[in-house]
Amino acid sequence: MGTSGRNVTVTEDKVAIDRLRARLQTYMLKKGLRSTAQRRLIVDTFFEIASHTTIEDLLSEVRTRDKGIGYATVYRTLKLLAECGVASERRFGDGLSRYELADDASAHHDHLICVSCGMIIEFEEPRIESLQDEIAARYGFHVTSHKHEMYGTCAKCSASGSS
């Protein structure tokens, strides 16, 4: 459901995903977890559609390739991806957990969330980042992380009067 306003090259994407795959493999070896065919399919599918996907969205996509994969398997695999730092869980106030690639896989980004249709737009704005740094410095505050979410109505919903 999300769209991205970010400009990331295919090469940068591939390098980032390869790094995340290596992180997952190392984590699984450390924990003594097996790399099953179902788990690999779920992970591959997640990397293909990792823009704010819900468990249900991922399950639906995975089942187009293997109808035998169940909800619990997808749930556990997504939790594993989050646990080892490959995926980040996001909640945008609609009661659903959404997952995206961990922040170190791509540039930091913020979100615009349509309260009508649920569309999520990712964006980067250096001026916002700079202003946040200035404010933190003014108060002697060291920021370790942050999230910026703006809620409103997208252009399509505004035009159709869905707000």
mmCIF file with all atom_site columns, C-alpha atoms in Angstrom:
data_model
loop_
_atom_site.group_PDB
_atom_site.id
_atom_site.type_symbol
_atom_site.label_atom_id
_atom_site.label_alt_id
_atom_site.label_comp_id
_atom_site.label_asym_id
_atom_site.label_entity_id
_atom_site.label_seq_id
_atom_site.pdbx_PDB_ins_code
_atom_site.Cartn_x
_atom_site.Cartn_y
_atom_site.Cartn_z
_atom_site.occupancy
_atom_site.B_iso_or_equiv
_atom_site.pdbx_formal_charge
_atom_site.auth_seq_id
_atom_site.auth_comp_id
_atom_site.auth_asym_id
_atom_site.auth_atom_id
_atom_site.pdbx_PDB_model_num
ATOM 1   C CA . MET A 1 1   ? 0.000   0.000   0.000  1.00 0.00 ? 1   MET A CA 1
ATOM 2   C CA . GLY A 1 2   ? 2.974   2.300   0.441  1.00 0.00 ? 2   GLY A CA 1
ATOM 3   C CA . THR A 1 3   ? 4.707   4.296   -2.227 1.00 0.00 ? 3   THR A CA 1
ATOM 4   C CA . SER A 1 4   ? 8.131   5.750   -2.109 1.00 0.00 ? 4   SER A CA 1
ATOM 5   C CA . GLY A 1 5   ? 9.353   9.186   -3.019 1.00 0.00 ? 5   GLY A CA 1
ATOM 6   C CA . ARG A 1 6   ? 12.952  8.117   -2.445 1.00 0.00 ? 6   ARG A CA 1
ATOM 7   C CA . ASN A 1 7   ? 15.558  7.886   -5.171 1.00 0.00 ? 7   ASN A CA 1
ATOM 8   C CA . VAL A 1 8   ? 17.613  4.760   -4.550 1.00 0.00 ? 8   VAL A CA 1
ATOM 9   C CA . THR A 1 9   ? 19.533  3.078   -7.347 1.00 0.00 ? 9   THR A CA 1
ATOM 10  C CA . VAL A 1 10  ? 19.058  -0.614  -8.076 1.00 0.00 ? 10  VAL A CA 1
ATOM 11  C CA . THR A 1 11  ? 22.730  -1.206  -7.187 1.00 0.00 ? 11  THR A CA 1
ATOM 12  C CA . GLU A 1 12  ? 22.351  0.521   -3.804 1.00 0.00 ? 12  GLU A CA 1
ATOM 13  C CA . ASP A 1 13  ? 19.206  -1.518  -3.177 1.00 0.00 ? 13  ASP A CA 1
ATOM 14  C CA . LYS A 1 14  ? 20.950  -4.784  -4.050 1.00 0.00 ? 14  LYS A CA 1
ATOM 15  C CA . VAL A 1 15  ? 23.947  -4.027  -1.831 1.00 0.00 ? 15  VAL A CA 1
ATOM 16  C CA . ALA A 1 16  ? 21.656  -3.126  1.072  1.00 0.00 ? 16  ALA A CA 1
ATOM 17  C CA . ILE A 1 17  ? 19.539  -6.251  0.619  1.00 0.00 ? 17  ILE A CA 1
ATOM 18  C CA . ASP A 1 18  ? 22.636  -8.453  0.350  1.00 0.00 ? 18  ASP A CA 1
ATOM 19  C CA . ARG A 1 19  ? 23.849  -6.937  3.632  1.00 0.00 ? 19  ARG A CA 1
ATOM 20  C CA . LEU A 1 20  ? 20.495  -7.669  5.290  1.00 0.00 ? 20  LEU A CA 1
ATOM 21  C CA . ARG A 1 21  ? 20.474  -11.225 3.941  1.00 0.00 ? 21  ARG A CA 1
ATOM 22  C CA . ALA A 1 22  ? 23.944  -11.767 5.433  1.00 0.00 ? 22  ALA A CA 1
ATOM 23  C CA . ARG A 1 23  ? 22.738  -10.367 8.757  1.00 0.00 ? 23  ARG A CA 1
ATOM 24  C CA . LEU A 1 24  ? 19.781  -12.761 8.745  1.00 0.00 ? 24  LEU A CA 1
ATOM 25  C CA . GLN A 1 25  ? 21.982  -15.737 7.860  1.00 0.00 ? 25  GLN A CA 1
ATOM 26  C CA . THR A 1 26  ? 24.456  -14.905 10.657 1.00 0.00 ? 26  THR A CA 1
ATOM 27  C CA . TYR A 1 27  ? 21.634  -14.475 13.159 1.00 0.00 ? 27  TYR A CA 1
ATOM 28  C CA . MET A 1 28  ? 20.001  -17.758 12.182 1.00 0.00 ? 28  MET A CA 1
ATOM 29  C CA . LEU A 1 29  ? 23.315  -19.632 12.477 1.00 0.00 ? 29  LEU A CA 1
ATOM 30  C CA . LYS A 1 30  ? 23.883  -18.133 15.928 1.00 0.00 ? 30  LYS A CA 1
ATOM 31  C CA . LYS A 1 31  ? 20.391  -19.163 17.027 1.00 0.00 ? 31  LYS A CA 1
ATOM 32  C CA . GLY A 1 32  ? 20.605  -22.599 15.428 1.00 0.00 ? 32  GLY A CA 1
ATOM 33  C CA . LEU A 1 33  ? 17.652  -21.922 13.114 1.00 0.00 ? 33  LEU A CA 1
ATOM 34  C CA . ARG A 1 34  ? 17.209  -23.775 9.839  1.00 0.00 ? 34  ARG A CA 1
ATOM 35  C CA . SER A 1 35  ? 16.702  -22.112 6.485  1.00 0.00 ? 35  SER A CA 1
ATOM 36  C CA . THR A 1 36  ? 13.624  -23.963 5.243  1.00 0.00 ? 36  THR A CA 1
ATOM 37  C CA . ALA A 1 37  ? 12.148  -23.597 1.766  1.00 0.00 ? 37  ALA A CA 1
ATOM 38  C CA . GLN A 1 38  ? 9.058   -21.894 3.242  1.00 0.00 ? 38  GLN A CA 1
ATOM 39  C CA . ARG A 1 39  ? 11.150  -19.449 5.266  1.00 0.00 ? 39  ARG A CA 1
ATOM 40  C CA . ARG A 1 40  ? 13.291  -18.620 2.206  1.00 0.00 ? 40  ARG A CA 1
ATOM 41  C CA . LEU A 1 41  ? 10.156  -18.003 0.119  1.00 0.00 ? 41  LEU A CA 1
ATOM 42  C CA . ILE A 1 42  ? 8.724   -15.676 2.769  1.00 0.00 ? 42  ILE A CA 1
ATOM 43  C CA . VAL A 1 43  ? 12.025  -13.792 3.112  1.00 0.00 ? 43  VAL A CA 1
ATOM 44  C CA . ASP A 1 44  ? 12.442  -13.456 -0.672 1.00 0.00 ? 44  ASP A CA 1
ATOM 45  C CA . THR A 1 45  ? 8.870   -12.220 -1.025 1.00 0.00 ? 45  THR A CA 1
ATOM 46  C CA . PHE A 1 46  ? 9.352   -9.737  1.825  1.00 0.00 ? 46  PHE A CA 1
ATOM 47  C CA . PHE A 1 47  ? 12.436  -8.295  0.122  1.00 0.00 ? 47  PHE A CA 1
ATOM 48  C CA . GLU A 1 48  ? 10.422  -7.901  -3.084 1.00 0.00 ? 48  GLU A CA 1
ATOM 49  C CA . ILE A 1 49  ? 7.455   -6.079  -1.479 1.00 0.00 ? 49  ILE A CA 1
ATOM 50  C CA . ALA A 1 50  ? 8.929   -4.685  1.741  1.00 0.00 ? 50  ALA A CA 1
ATOM 51  C CA . SER A 1 51  ? 7.169   -1.351  1.577  1.00 0.00 ? 51  SER A CA 1
ATOM 52  C CA . HIS A 1 52  ? 4.910   -1.178  4.637  1.00 0.00 ? 52  HIS A CA 1
ATOM 53  C CA . THR A 1 53  ? 3.545   -4.678  4.257  1.00 0.00 ? 53  THR A CA 1
ATOM 54  C CA . THR A 1 54  ? 1.230   -6.265  6.796  1.00 0.00 ? 54  THR A CA 1
ATOM 55  C CA . ILE A 1 55  ? 1.370   -9.926  7.758  1.00 0.00 ? 55  ILE A CA 1
ATOM 56  C CA . GLU A 1 56  ? -1.860  -10.432 5.806  1.00 0.00 ? 56  GLU A CA 1
ATOM 57  C CA . ASP A 1 57  ? -0.443  -8.716  2.691  1.00 0.00 ? 57  ASP A CA 1
ATOM 58  C CA . LEU A 1 58  ? 2.700   -10.833 2.818  1.00 0.00 ? 58  LEU A CA 1
ATOM 59  C CA . LEU A 1 59  ? 0.711   -14.023 3.433  1.00 0.00 ? 59  LEU A CA 1
ATOM 60  C CA . SER A 1 60  ? -1.509  -13.280 0.439  1.00 0.00 ? 60  SER A CA 1
ATOM 61  C CA . GLU A 1 61  ? 1.510   -12.718 -1.808 1.00 0.00 ? 61  GLU A CA 1
ATOM 62  C CA . VAL A 1 62  ? 3.355   -15.796 -0.508 1.00 0.00 ? 62  VAL A CA 1
ATOM 63  C CA . ARG A 1 63  ? 0.279   -17.971 -1.056 1.00 0.00 ? 63  ARG A CA 1
ATOM 64  C CA . THR A 1 64  ? 0.292   -17.098 -4.767 1.00 0.00 ? 64  THR A CA 1
ATOM 65  C CA . ARG A 1 65  ? 3.546   -19.091 -4.855 1.00 0.00 ? 65  ARG A CA 1
ATOM 66  C CA . ASP A 1 66  ? 2.838   -21.753 -2.211 1.00 0.00 ? 66  ASP A CA 1
ATOM 67  C CA . LYS A 1 67  ? -0.730  -22.244 -1.013 1.00 0.00 ? 67  LYS A CA 1
ATOM 68  C CA . GLY A 1 68  ? 0.453   -24.446 1.873  1.00 0.00 ? 68  GLY A CA 1
ATOM 69  C CA . ILE A 1 69  ? 2.137   -21.664 3.849  1.00 0.00 ? 69  ILE A CA 1
ATOM 70  C CA . GLY A 1 70  ? 0.127   -20.649 6.898  1.00 0.00 ? 70  GLY A CA 1
ATOM 71  C CA . TYR A 1 71  ? -0.349  -17.428 8.823  1.00 0.00 ? 71  TYR A CA 1
ATOM 72  C CA . ALA A 1 72  ? 1.750   -18.601 11.779 1.00 0.00 ? 72  ALA A CA 1
ATOM 73  C CA . THR A 1 73  ? 4.751   -19.330 9.543  1.00 0.00 ? 73  THR A CA 1
ATOM 74  C CA . VAL A 1 74  ? 4.614   -15.861 7.976  1.00 0.00 ? 74  VAL A CA 1
ATOM 75  C CA . TYR A 1 75  ? 4.083   -14.264 11.403 1.00 0.00 ? 75  TYR A CA 1
ATOM 76  C CA . ARG A 1 76  ? 7.070   -16.065 12.934 1.00 0.00 ? 76  ARG A CA 1
ATOM 77  C CA . THR A 1 77  ? 9.283   -15.247 9.954  1.00 0.00 ? 77  THR A CA 1
ATOM 78  C CA . LEU A 1 78  ? 8.410   -11.536 10.080 1.00 0.00 ? 78  LEU A CA 1
ATOM 79  C CA . LYS A 1 79  ? 9.080   -11.505 13.828 1.00 0.00 ? 79  LYS A CA 1
ATOM 80  C CA . LEU A 1 80  ? 12.444  -13.173 13.132 1.00 0.00 ? 80  LEU A CA 1
ATOM 81  C CA . LEU A 1 81  ? 13.287  -10.499 10.533 1.00 0.00 ? 81  LEU A CA 1
ATOM 82  C CA . ALA A 1 82  ? 12.432  -7.762  13.036 1.00 0.00 ? 82  ALA A CA 1
ATOM 83  C CA . GLU A 1 83  ? 14.305  -9.492  15.871 1.00 0.00 ? 83  GLU A CA 1
ATOM 84  C CA . CYS A 1 84  ? 17.547  -9.672  13.896 1.00 0.00 ? 84  CYS A CA 1
ATOM 85  C CA . GLY A 1 85  ? 17.290  -6.102  12.573 1.00 0.00 ? 85  GLY A CA 1
ATOM 86  C CA . VAL A 1 86  ? 16.405  -6.903  8.969  1.00 0.00 ? 86  VAL A CA 1
ATOM 87  C CA . ALA A 1 87  ? 12.863  -5.510  9.177  1.00 0.00 ? 87  ALA A CA 1
ATOM 88  C CA . SER A 1 88  ? 11.372  -2.663  11.162 1.00 0.00 ? 88  SER A CA 1
ATOM 89  C CA . GLU A 1 89  ? 7.876   -2.886  12.566 1.00 0.00 ? 89  GLU A CA 1
ATOM 90  C CA . ARG A 1 90  ? 5.805   0.276   12.144 1.00 0.00 ? 90  ARG A CA 1
ATOM 91  C CA . ARG A 1 91  ? 2.399   1.175   13.546 1.00 0.00 ? 91  ARG A CA 1
ATOM 92  C CA . PHE A 1 92  ? 0.506   4.039   11.965 1.00 0.00 ? 92  PHE A CA 1
ATOM 93  C CA . GLY A 1 93  ? -2.511  4.202   14.249 1.00 0.00 ? 93  GLY A CA 1
ATOM 94  C CA . ASP A 1 94  ? -4.777  1.844   12.299 1.00 0.00 ? 94  ASP A CA 1
ATOM 95  C CA . GLY A 1 95  ? -4.199  -1.127  14.592 1.00 0.00 ? 95  GLY A CA 1
ATOM 96  C CA . LEU A 1 96  ? -2.023  -2.974  12.063 1.00 0.00 ? 96  LEU A CA 1
ATOM 97  C CA . SER A 1 97  ? 1.660   -3.770  12.289 1.00 0.00 ? 97  SER A CA 1
ATOM 98  C CA . ARG A 1 98  ? 3.443   -2.981  9.046  1.00 0.00 ? 98  ARG A CA 1
ATOM 99  C CA . TYR A 1 99  ? 6.947   -4.067  8.172  1.00 0.00 ? 99  TYR A CA 1
ATOM 100 C CA . GLU A 1 100 ? 9.587   -2.446  6.011  1.00 0.00 ? 100 GLU A CA 1
ATOM 101 C CA . LEU A 1 101 ? 13.288  -2.975  5.444  1.00 0.00 ? 101 LEU A CA 1
ATOM 102 C CA . ALA A 1 102 ? 15.355  -1.832  8.408  1.00 0.00 ? 102 ALA A CA 1
ATOM 103 C CA . ASP A 1 103 ? 16.484  1.793   8.238  1.00 0.00 ? 103 ASP A CA 1
ATOM 104 C CA . ASP A 1 104 ? 20.105  0.900   7.601  1.00 0.00 ? 104 ASP A CA 1
ATOM 105 C CA . ALA A 1 105 ? 19.064  -0.772  4.351  1.00 0.00 ? 105 ALA A CA 1
ATOM 106 C CA . SER A 1 106 ? 18.091  2.545   2.876  1.00 0.00 ? 106 SER A CA 1
ATOM 107 C CA . ALA A 1 107 ? 18.244  6.206   3.647  1.00 0.00 ? 107 ALA A CA 1
ATOM 108 C CA . HIS A 1 108 ? 16.269  7.451   6.615  1.00 0.00 ? 108 HIS A CA 1
ATOM 109 C CA . HIS A 1 109 ? 12.803  8.497   5.562  1.00 0.00 ? 109 HIS A CA 1
ATOM 110 C CA . ASP A 1 110 ? 9.597   9.871   6.999  1.00 0.00 ? 110 ASP A CA 1
ATOM 111 C CA . HIS A 1 111 ? 5.961   9.090   6.219  1.00 0.00 ? 111 HIS A CA 1
ATOM 112 C CA . LEU A 1 112 ? 2.784   10.752  4.971  1.00 0.00 ? 112 LEU A CA 1
ATOM 113 C CA . ILE A 1 113 ? -0.241  8.611   5.888  1.00 0.00 ? 113 ILE A CA 1
ATOM 114 C CA . CYS A 1 114 ? -3.674  9.071   4.313  1.00 0.00 ? 114 CYS A CA 1
ATOM 115 C CA . VAL A 1 115 ? -6.361  8.639   6.971  1.00 0.00 ? 115 VAL A CA 1
ATOM 116 C CA . SER A 1 116 ? -8.950  7.877   4.274  1.00 0.00 ? 116 SER A CA 1
ATOM 117 C CA . CYS A 1 117 ? -7.412  5.155   2.115  1.00 0.00 ? 117 CYS A CA 1
ATOM 118 C CA . GLY A 1 118 ? -4.363  4.197   4.187  1.00 0.00 ? 118 GLY A CA 1
ATOM 119 C CA . MET A 1 119 ? -1.818  5.034   1.482  1.00 0.00 ? 119 MET A CA 1
ATOM 120 C CA . ILE A 1 120 ? 1.661   5.595   2.885  1.00 0.00 ? 120 ILE A CA 1
ATOM 121 C CA . ILE A 1 121 ? 4.141   7.818   1.090  1.00 0.00 ? 121 ILE A CA 1
ATOM 122 C CA . GLU A 1 122 ? 7.798   7.760   2.091  1.00 0.00 ? 122 GLU A CA 1
ATOM 123 C CA . PHE A 1 123 ? 9.779   10.952  1.724  1.00 0.00 ? 123 PHE A CA 1
ATOM 124 C CA . GLU A 1 124 ? 13.138  12.435  2.586  1.00 0.00 ? 124 GLU A CA 1
ATOM 125 C CA . GLU A 1 125 ? 13.559  16.109  3.324  1.00 0.00 ? 125 GLU A CA 1
ATOM 126 C CA . PRO A 1 126 ? 17.034  17.312  4.307  1.00 0.00 ? 126 PRO A CA 1
ATOM 127 C CA . ARG A 1 127 ? 15.625  20.599  5.652  1.00 0.00 ? 127 ARG A CA 1
ATOM 128 C CA . ILE A 1 128 ? 13.476  18.708  8.182  1.00 0.00 ? 128 ILE A CA 1
ATOM 129 C CA . GLU A 1 129 ? 16.464  16.596  9.245  1.00 0.00 ? 129 GLU A CA 1
ATOM 130 C CA . SER A 1 130 ? 18.608  19.721  9.590  1.00 0.00 ? 130 SER A CA 1
ATOM 131 C CA . LEU A 1 131 ? 15.953  21.528  11.642 1.00 0.00 ? 131 LEU A CA 1
ATOM 132 C CA . GLN A 1 132 ? 15.598  18.517  13.952 1.00 0.00 ? 132 GLN A CA 1
ATOM 133 C CA . ASP A 1 133 ? 19.383  18.511  14.470 1.00 0.00 ? 133 ASP A CA 1
ATOM 134 C CA . GLU A 1 134 ? 19.332  22.249  15.252 1.00 0.00 ? 134 GLU A CA 1
ATOM 135 C CA . ILE A 1 135 ? 16.529  21.835  17.801 1.00 0.00 ? 135 ILE A CA 1
ATOM 136 C CA . ALA A 1 136 ? 18.273  18.910  19.484 1.00 0.00 ? 136 ALA A CA 1
ATOM 137 C CA . ALA A 1 137 ? 21.546  20.880  19.679 1.00 0.00 ? 137 ALA A CA 1
ATOM 138 C CA . ARG A 1 138 ? 19.745  23.902  21.118 1.00 0.00 ? 138 ARG A CA 1
ATOM 139 C CA . TYR A 1 139 ? 18.580  21.765  24.033 1.00 0.00 ? 139 TYR A CA 1
ATOM 140 C CA . GLY A 1 140 ? 21.797  19.764  24.343 1.00 0.00 ? 140 GLY A CA 1
ATOM 141 C CA . PHE A 1 141 ? 19.903  16.654  23.335 1.00 0.00 ? 141 PHE A CA 1
ATOM 142 C CA . HIS A 1 142 ? 21.549  13.695  21.588 1.00 0.00 ? 142 HIS A CA 1
ATOM 143 C CA . VAL A 1 143 ? 19.021  12.056  19.250 1.00 0.00 ? 143 VAL A CA 1
ATOM 144 C CA . THR A 1 144 ? 19.510  8.317   18.813 1.00 0.00 ? 144 THR A CA 1
ATOM 145 C CA . SER A 1 145 ? 16.458  7.800   16.604 1.00 0.00 ? 145 SER A CA 1
ATOM 146 C CA . HIS A 1 146 ? 13.210  9.424   15.654 1.00 0.00 ? 146 HIS A CA 1
ATOM 147 C CA . LYS A 1 147 ? 10.162  8.913   13.497 1.00 0.00 ? 147 LYS A CA 1
ATOM 148 C CA . HIS A 1 148 ? 8.177   11.538  11.683 1.00 0.00 ? 148 HIS A CA 1
ATOM 149 C CA . GLU A 1 149 ? 4.661   10.700  10.552 1.00 0.00 ? 149 GLU A CA 1
ATOM 150 C CA . MET A 1 150 ? 2.192   13.172  9.103  1.00 0.00 ? 150 MET A CA 1
ATOM 151 C CA . TYR A 1 151 ? -1.475  12.195  8.891  1.00 0.00 ? 151 TYR A CA 1
ATOM 152 C CA . GLY A 1 152 ? -3.923  13.735  6.466  1.00 0.00 ? 152 GLY A CA 1
ATOM 153 C CA . THR A 1 153 ? -5.721  13.119  3.196  1.00 0.00 ? 153 THR A CA 1
ATOM 154 C CA . CYS A 1 154 ? -3.913  12.195  -0.024 1.00 0.00 ? 154 CYS A CA 1
ATOM 155 C CA . ALA A 1 155 ? -4.536  14.050  -3.280 1.00 0.00 ? 155 ALA A CA 1
ATOM 156 C CA . LYS A 1 156 ? -6.720  11.255  -4.703 1.00 0.00 ? 156 LYS A CA 1
ATOM 157 C CA . CYS A 1 157 ? -9.000  11.117  -1.630 1.00 0.00 ? 157 CYS A CA 1
ATOM 158 C CA . SER A 1 158 ? -9.139  14.917  -1.436 1.00 0.00 ? 158 SER A CA 1
ATOM 159 C CA . ALA A 1 159 ? -10.181 15.116  -5.090 1.00 0.00 ? 159 ALA A CA 1
ATOM 160 C CA . SER A 1 160 ? -12.873 12.467  -4.646 1.00 0.00 ? 160 SER A CA 1
ATOM 161 C CA . GLY A 1 161 ? -14.194 14.024  -1.446 1.00 0.00 ? 161 GLY A CA 1
ATOM 162 C CA . SER A 1 162 ? -13.305 10.953  0.644  1.00 0.00 ? 162 SER A CA 1
ATOM 163 C CA . SER A 1 163 ? -11.922 13.031  3.485  1.00 0.00 ? 163 SER A CA 1
#
